[in-house]
Tab-separated table of C-alpha atoms in Angstrom:
chain	number	residue	atom	x	y	z
A	24	MET	CA	18.108	-7.485	-28.815
A	25	VAL	CA	14.512	-6.459	-29.489
A	26	THR	CA	11.491	-8.512	-27.959
A	27	LEU	CA	8.106	-7.923	-29.066
A	28	ASN	CA	5.087	-9.639	-27.291
A	29	VAL	CA	1.940	-9.309	-29.115
A	30	GLY	CA	-1.447	-9.016	-27.109
A	31	LYS	CA	-3.494	-6.776	-24.935
A	32	THR	CA	-0.223	-5.337	-23.517
A	33	ASP	CA	2.976	-5.251	-25.836
A	34	ARG	CA	6.284	-4.787	-24.266
A	35	ILE	CA	9.302	-3.997	-26.474
A	36	GLU	CA	12.760	-4.494	-24.779
A	37	MET	CA	15.823	-3.337	-26.322
A	38	ASP	CA	19.397	-3.232	-24.800
A	39	ASN	CA	18.706	-0.039	-22.700
A	40	MET	CA	15.233	0.786	-23.381
A	41	VAL	CA	11.608	-0.710	-22.518
A	42	ILE	CA	8.563	0.323	-24.212
A	43	THR	CA	5.108	-0.576	-22.841
A	44	MET	CA	1.893	-0.179	-25.009
A	45	LYS	CA	-1.618	-1.109	-24.085
A	46	TRP	CA	-4.284	-1.549	-26.480
A	47	ASN	CA	-7.267	-3.563	-27.252
A	48	SER	CA	-6.947	-7.046	-28.260
A	49	SER	CA	-8.796	-6.355	-31.635
A	50	PHE	CA	-5.408	-5.261	-33.013
A	51	SER	CA	-4.003	-7.658	-35.611
A	52	LEU	CA	-0.286	-8.512	-36.223
A	53	ARG	CA	0.136	-5.737	-38.606
A	54	VAL	CA	0.579	-3.446	-35.379
A	55	SER	CA	3.431	-5.750	-34.264
A	56	ALA	CA	5.072	-5.606	-37.652
A	57	LEU	CA	5.099	-1.772	-37.716
A	58	LEU	CA	6.454	-1.623	-34.209
A	59	ALA	CA	9.210	-4.124	-34.996
A	60	ALA	CA	10.232	-2.329	-38.007
A	61	ALA	CA	10.302	1.017	-35.915
A	62	CYS	CA	12.544	-0.704	-33.503
A	63	ILE	CA	14.754	-2.010	-35.803
A	64	LEU	CA	15.002	1.463	-37.518
A	65	PHE	CA	15.677	3.365	-34.384
A	66	THR	CA	18.249	0.953	-32.953
A	67	GLY	CA	20.584	0.873	-35.893
A	68	CYS	CA	19.394	-2.788	-36.758
A	69	GLY	CA	20.715	-4.122	-33.504
A	70	GLN	CA	23.844	-1.897	-33.222
A	71	GLN	CA	25.161	-1.658	-29.534
A	72	PRO	CA	25.507	1.686	-28.013
A	73	SER	CA	28.748	3.119	-27.391
A	74	ALA	CA	30.394	2.682	-23.757
A	75	SER	CA	30.076	6.367	-23.501
A	76	SER	CA	26.361	6.584	-24.064
A	77	LYS	CA	23.880	7.206	-21.301
A	78	PRO	CA	20.839	4.723	-21.020
A	79	ASP	CA	18.785	7.825	-20.004
A	80	SER	CA	20.051	10.263	-22.400
A	81	LEU	CA	17.261	12.748	-23.077
A	82	ASP	CA	18.475	13.198	-26.581
A	83	SER	CA	18.105	9.385	-27.192
A	84	ILE	CA	14.680	9.271	-25.648
A	85	ALA	CA	13.454	12.549	-27.673
A	86	SER	CA	14.764	10.936	-30.841
A	87	PHE	CA	13.151	7.713	-30.186
A	88	SER	CA	9.985	9.369	-29.223
A	89	GLU	CA	9.762	11.235	-32.468
A	90	GLY	CA	10.037	8.125	-34.433
A	91	LEU	CA	7.421	6.448	-32.311
A	92	GLU	CA	4.976	9.264	-33.060
A	93	THR	CA	5.383	8.439	-36.828
A	94	VAL	CA	4.618	4.874	-36.075
A	95	SER	CA	1.811	5.541	-33.719
A	96	SER	CA	0.090	7.844	-36.446
A	97	GLY	CA	0.223	4.995	-38.833
A	98	LEU	CA	-1.302	2.538	-36.297
A	99	ALA	CA	-3.970	5.137	-35.564
A	100	ALA	CA	-4.759	5.229	-39.389
A	101	SER	CA	-5.134	1.355	-39.206
A	102	ASP	CA	-7.344	1.165	-36.025
A	103	SER	CA	-8.445	4.141	-33.926
A	104	SER	CA	-9.416	2.147	-31.077
A	105	LEU	CA	-6.225	2.139	-28.993
A	106	THR	CA	-7.006	2.469	-25.277
A	107	GLU	CA	-4.796	2.561	-22.146
A	108	SER	CA	-5.985	0.253	-19.252
A	109	ASN	CA	-4.775	1.113	-16.941
A	110	PRO	CA	-1.543	5.792	13.654
A	111	SER	CA	1.672	5.902	14.913
A	112	GLN	CA	3.230	2.637	14.619
A	113	ALA	CA	6.213	1.706	12.164
A	114	PRO	CA	5.225	-1.349	10.119
A	115	VAL	CA	6.580	-4.709	10.890
A	116	SER	CA	8.683	-7.005	8.711
A	117	GLU	CA	7.470	-7.799	5.143
A	118	PRO	CA	6.468	-11.160	3.712
A	119	PRO	CA	8.629	-12.395	0.833
A	120	SER	CA	5.645	-12.895	-1.690
A	121	THR	CA	5.265	-10.437	-4.401
A	122	SER	CA	2.221	-11.956	-6.113
A	123	LYS	CA	-1.183	-10.200	-5.813
A	124	PRO	CA	-3.446	-12.049	-3.581
A	125	SER	CA	-7.095	-12.990	-4.395
A	126	GLY	CA	-9.450	-10.207	-3.431
A	127	ALA	CA	-7.149	-7.379	-4.521
A	128	THR	CA	-8.712	-5.167	-7.090
A	129	SER	CA	-6.621	-3.821	-9.895
A	130	PRO	CA	-6.424	0.064	-10.417
A	131	SER	CA	-8.216	1.175	-13.440
A	132	SER	CA	-8.096	4.574	-15.347
A	133	PRO	CA	-10.300	6.105	-17.978
A	134	GLN	CA	-9.769	5.188	-21.390
A	135	THR	CA	-7.520	7.531	-23.374
A	136	ASN	CA	-5.738	7.628	-26.573
A	137	SER	CA	-2.606	5.157	-26.866
A	138	GLN	CA	0.330	6.117	-24.805
A	139	VAL	CA	3.825	4.958	-25.248
A	140	SER	CA	5.958	4.811	-22.032
A	141	ILE	CA	9.810	4.941	-22.619
A	142	VAL	CA	11.877	3.902	-19.678
A	143	SER	CA	15.651	3.780	-19.277
A	144	LYS	CA	17.107	0.503	-18.399
A	145	PRO	CA	20.611	0.911	-17.267
A	146	ASP	CA	22.250	-2.344	-16.311
A	147	ASN	CA	19.773	-4.220	-14.134
A	148	SER	CA	17.867	-1.430	-12.900
A	149	THR	CA	14.428	-0.120	-14.259
A	150	VAL	CA	12.638	3.016	-14.277
A	151	LEU	CA	8.880	2.734	-13.793
A	152	TYR	CA	6.589	4.188	-16.544
A	153	GLY	CA	5.202	7.712	-16.039
A	154	GLU	CA	7.513	8.338	-13.149
A	155	HIS	CA	8.351	12.020	-14.271
A	156	PHE	CA	4.768	12.870	-13.248
A	157	PHE	CA	5.733	12.737	-9.594
A	158	ASP	CA	8.928	14.724	-9.852
A	159	ASP	CA	7.213	17.888	-8.558
A	160	ALA	CA	5.075	15.942	-6.070
A	161	VAL	CA	4.834	15.799	-2.252
A	162	PHE	CA	3.103	13.063	-0.355
A	163	VAL	CA	1.774	14.112	3.023
A	164	GLY	CA	0.311	11.580	5.586
A	165	ASP	CA	0.484	9.717	8.626
A	166	SER	CA	2.354	6.337	9.516
A	167	VAL	CA	0.532	4.653	6.647
A	168	SER	CA	2.220	7.005	4.202
A	169	LEU	CA	5.477	6.769	5.996
A	170	LYS	CA	5.489	3.263	4.950
A	171	LEU	CA	4.936	4.251	1.379
A	172	LYS	CA	7.980	6.588	1.748
A	173	TYR	CA	10.314	3.633	3.100
A	174	TYR	CA	9.077	1.560	0.194
A	175	ALA	CA	9.978	4.197	-2.384
A	176	MET	CA	13.315	4.887	-0.848
A	177	LYS	CA	14.199	1.238	-0.769
A	178	GLN	CA	13.076	0.848	-4.494
A	179	ARG	CA	15.154	3.825	-5.365
A	180	LYS	CA	18.122	2.432	-3.678
A	181	ASP	CA	17.554	-0.702	-5.585
A	182	GLY	CA	17.586	1.153	-8.836
A	183	PHE	CA	13.961	1.724	-9.579
A	184	HIS	CA	12.864	5.323	-9.930
A	185	THR	CA	9.529	4.577	-7.883
A	186	LEU	CA	7.291	7.655	-7.819
A	187	GLY	CA	9.952	9.704	-9.501
A	188	ASP	CA	11.608	12.383	-7.313
A	189	ALA	CA	8.490	12.780	-5.036
A	190	GLN	CA	9.216	14.093	-1.709
A	191	PHE	CA	7.457	13.081	1.650
A	192	LEU	CA	6.072	14.999	4.506
A	193	VAL	CA	4.922	12.184	6.563
A	194	SER	CA	4.720	11.517	10.353
A	195	GLY	CA	3.266	8.950	12.744
A	196	SER	CA	-0.070	10.087	14.243
A	197	LEU	CA	-0.437	13.023	11.890
A	198	GLY	CA	-3.891	14.102	11.137
A	199	SER	CA	-5.779	17.095	9.798
A	200	GLY	CA	-6.565	18.128	13.221
A	201	ASN	CA	-3.164	18.169	14.879
A	202	SER	CA	-1.570	19.550	11.908
A	203	LEU	CA	-3.453	22.716	12.452
A	204	MET	CA	-2.131	23.020	15.929
A	205	PRO	CA	1.162	25.091	16.838
A	206	VAL	CA	4.419	23.627	16.258
A	207	THR	CA	6.206	22.569	19.367
A	208	SER	CA	8.739	20.103	20.537
A	209	ASP	CA	6.207	17.539	21.186
A	210	SER	CA	3.989	18.131	18.102
A	211	VAL	CA	3.876	15.517	15.314
A	212	HIS	CA	4.306	17.970	12.445
A	213	PRO	CA	6.742	16.488	9.787
A	214	THR	CA	10.137	18.037	9.428
A	215	TYR	CA	11.486	19.645	6.147
A	216	GLN	CA	15.109	19.979	5.794
A	217	GLY	CA	15.720	19.005	9.414
A	218	GLN	CA	13.224	21.738	10.645
A	219	LYS	CA	9.686	21.072	12.102
A	220	MET	CA	7.099	23.286	10.578
A	221	THR	CA	3.391	23.548	9.691
A	222	LEU	CA	2.327	21.648	6.694
A	223	ASP	CA	1.586	24.793	4.548
A	224	GLU	CA	5.035	26.294	5.288
A	225	SER	CA	6.756	22.942	4.493
A	226	ILE	CA	4.920	22.260	1.250
A	227	CYS	CA	5.454	25.851	0.091
A	228	LYS	CA	9.197	25.425	0.768
A	229	SER	CA	9.387	22.169	-0.982
A	230	GLY	CA	8.082	23.695	-4.213
A	231	ALA	CA	5.727	21.067	-4.978
A	232	ASN	CA	3.252	21.410	-7.712
A	233	LYS	CA	1.281	18.315	-6.774
A	234	VAL	CA	0.230	17.701	-3.341
A	235	PHE	CA	-0.950	14.169	-2.480
A	236	LEU	CA	-2.655	14.122	1.000
A	237	MET	CA	-3.888	10.955	2.841
A	238	LEU	CA	-5.155	12.148	6.106
A	239	GLY	CA	-8.159	10.998	8.152
A	240	MET	CA	-7.011	7.720	10.077
A	241	ASN	CA	-5.920	9.772	13.105
A	242	ASP	CA	-9.159	12.281	12.795
A	243	ILE	CA	-12.026	10.019	12.323
A	244	GLY	CA	-12.125	8.401	15.689
A	245	LEU	CA	-11.233	11.562	17.548
A	246	TYR	CA	-13.218	14.089	15.784
A	247	GLY	CA	-16.005	12.267	13.866
A	248	VAL	CA	-16.625	12.404	10.196
A	249	ASP	CA	-17.988	15.911	9.955
A	250	LYS	CA	-15.198	17.531	12.034
A	251	ALA	CA	-12.454	15.623	10.387
A	252	MET	CA	-13.772	16.971	7.115
A	253	GLU	CA	-13.849	20.446	8.166
A	254	ASN	CA	-10.260	20.165	9.681
A	255	LEU	CA	-9.219	18.998	6.192
A	256	ASP	CA	-10.839	21.756	4.415
A	257	THR	CA	-9.021	24.424	6.721
A	258	LEU	CA	-5.746	22.628	6.311
A	259	ILE	CA	-6.118	22.660	2.419
A	260	ASN	CA	-7.139	26.303	2.382
A	261	GLN	CA	-3.896	27.024	4.266
A	262	ILE	CA	-1.820	25.035	1.963
A	263	ARG	CA	-3.395	26.789	-1.141
A	264	ALA	CA	-2.817	30.128	0.350
A	265	LYS	CA	0.828	29.631	0.180
A	266	SER	CA	0.876	27.366	-2.785
A	267	PRO	CA	-1.877	28.635	-4.996
A	268	HIS	CA	-0.339	26.906	-8.022
A	269	ALA	CA	-0.301	23.376	-6.518
A	270	SER	CA	-2.815	20.764	-7.587
A	271	ILE	CA	-4.388	18.995	-4.768
A	272	TYR	CA	-4.802	15.163	-4.887
A	273	LEU	CA	-6.793	13.591	-1.965
A	274	GLN	CA	-6.262	9.861	-1.322
A	275	SER	CA	-8.868	7.850	0.143
A	276	VAL	CA	-8.342	6.267	3.794
A	277	THR	CA	-7.355	2.737	3.475
A	278	PRO	CA	-9.488	-0.101	5.356
A	279	MET	CA	-8.709	-1.840	8.526
A	280	LEU	CA	-8.081	-5.657	8.935
A	281	LYS	CA	-10.974	-7.678	10.015
A	282	GLY	CA	-11.090	-7.979	13.792
A	283	MET	CA	-9.109	-4.743	14.410
A	284	GLU	CA	-11.974	-2.202	14.132
A	285	LYS	CA	-12.653	0.175	16.905
A	286	THR	CA	-15.935	1.751	18.150
A	287	LYS	CA	-15.489	5.048	16.484
A	288	LEU	CA	-12.657	4.119	13.900
A	289	ASN	CA	-13.940	1.223	11.796
A	290	ASN	CA	-14.396	0.325	8.169
A	291	THR	CA	-18.126	1.883	8.305
A	292	THR	CA	-16.889	5.413	9.449
A	293	ILE	CA	-13.886	5.123	7.105
A	294	GLN	CA	-16.133	4.603	4.186
A	295	ALA	CA	-18.404	7.488	5.217
A	296	TYR	CA	-15.323	9.561	5.336
A	297	ASN	CA	-14.157	8.603	1.983
A	298	LYS	CA	-17.746	9.163	0.513
A	299	ARG	CA	-17.510	12.639	1.789
A	300	LEU	CA	-13.952	12.956	0.511
A	301	SER	CA	-15.026	12.141	-2.909
A	302	ALA	CA	-18.066	14.680	-2.813
A	303	TYR	CA	-15.598	17.283	-1.581
A	304	CYS	CA	-13.297	16.758	-4.384
A	305	GLU	CA	-15.830	17.160	-6.973
A	306	ALA	CA	-17.213	20.259	-5.347
A	307	LYS	CA	-13.547	21.817	-5.108
A	308	GLY	CA	-12.281	20.509	-8.388
A	309	TYR	CA	-9.486	18.392	-6.562
A	310	THR	CA	-8.419	15.008	-7.701
A	311	ASP	CA	-10.085	12.059	-5.859
A	312	VAL	CA	-7.594	9.193	-5.712
A	313	ASP	CA	-9.254	5.862	-4.612
A	314	VAL	CA	-6.424	3.941	-2.907
A	315	ALA	CA	-8.973	2.260	-0.524
A	316	SER	CA	-10.623	0.100	-3.242
A	317	SER	CA	-7.367	-1.383	-4.248
A	318	MET	CA	-6.728	-2.708	-0.678
A	319	MET	CA	-10.123	-4.123	0.147
A	320	ASP	CA	-11.054	-7.824	0.296
A	321	PRO	CA	-14.704	-8.642	-1.005
A	322	ASP	CA	-15.937	-7.936	2.499
A	323	GLY	CA	-14.442	-4.306	2.599
A	324	TYR	CA	-11.593	-5.330	4.987
A	325	LEU	CA	-7.998	-4.703	4.463
A	326	ILE	CA	-6.600	-7.692	2.508
A	327	ALA	CA	-4.610	-9.849	5.018
A	328	GLU	CA	-1.587	-10.242	2.856
A	329	PHE	CA	-1.481	-6.450	2.655
A	330	CYS	CA	-1.354	-5.872	6.517
A	331	SER	CA	2.044	-5.724	8.402
A	332	ASP	CA	0.607	-5.376	11.909
A	333	PRO	CA	-2.243	-7.853	12.114
A	334	GLU	CA	-1.537	-8.613	15.858
A	335	SER	CA	-1.586	-4.886	16.830
A	336	MET	CA	-3.241	-2.123	14.886
A	337	GLY	CA	-4.349	-3.905	11.459
A	338	ILE	CA	-3.817	-0.651	9.396
A	339	HIS	CA	-0.172	-0.694	8.299
A	340	PHE	CA	1.199	-2.010	4.950
A	341	THR	CA	3.477	-4.602	3.579
A	342	ASP	CA	5.547	-3.947	0.599
A	343	LEU	CA	3.153	-5.841	-1.452
A	344	ALA	CA	0.420	-3.439	-0.577
A	345	CYS	CA	2.698	-0.547	-1.435
A	346	SER	CA	3.526	-2.049	-4.887
A	347	VAL	CA	-0.359	-1.929	-5.392
A	348	TRP	CA	-0.501	1.605	-4.085
A	349	VAL	CA	2.240	2.764	-6.481
A	350	ASP	CA	0.060	1.091	-9.327
A	351	THR	CA	-2.851	2.963	-8.326
A	352	LEU	CA	-1.033	6.328	-8.310
A	353	ASN	CA	0.625	5.364	-11.690
A	354	SER	CA	-2.826	4.980	-13.269
A	355	LEU	CA	-3.234	8.669	-12.942
A	356	VAL	CA	-0.348	9.305	-15.492
């Protein structure tokens, strides 16, 4: 079966494949006609795949992608305006709601040429678009990022390839400052393959080509913004010394729930840190990933529905928040 929805986002569903295209609404129905023709052509006019065929076959995807390039070039000739829109406590139980609450901001990405995302859909499972971008990534962070790990692992267990094959080096109370301290039995350094080690060493051993860091929540109140940034710079220099090939992605520190701010750790100091983080990324050539904006209500606080510990710390996330976080990361693809 082929389903084609015409509009700002077109989603084509076949028996084992899902294709998502995003474009400007100025496109006419001739776009849909071309795509429908392409789908019929490449699916053998609705022929069912054999029992031995694999939904995620690389040959099938490559062949299908080739055909889509032909169709895409025809679309480009008709209209060239295609665009793509695009710390220490474990979180408590998650709410059942999966809808996005009012006040949440959708992640956006720069306009680019049209992109077609092909995802395998074996049985009732789904692979999120662009997931292969994260196959060689490692996420480094504190208990906020630890929740992201739990979320991704649960999604993968349920059949979703969330954040691809990305690895996680996360630990409660981790910060740039204490990550620079010696490894001891009491230190908060994350373990890699069962062994506790410094971040530069574990990242090197992981073989990651993309390093996503979210650190600062456990540094700002303790060291202040200036020293926290200094510690982060030292840490990144250590990482790059052992992994010079790796690209650095710095994620902004996320906001706190209203009423949970402290004297030195609060949304004002967090925003000051994030502003410095953005300037640092620009100066060093690193990628600034603005996660914080997607988590803020209109007053700059953590969106209430996104907080899993509203009675204690007011910083940790629900599954809903993690889904928005993943959307923000996917906008990089």
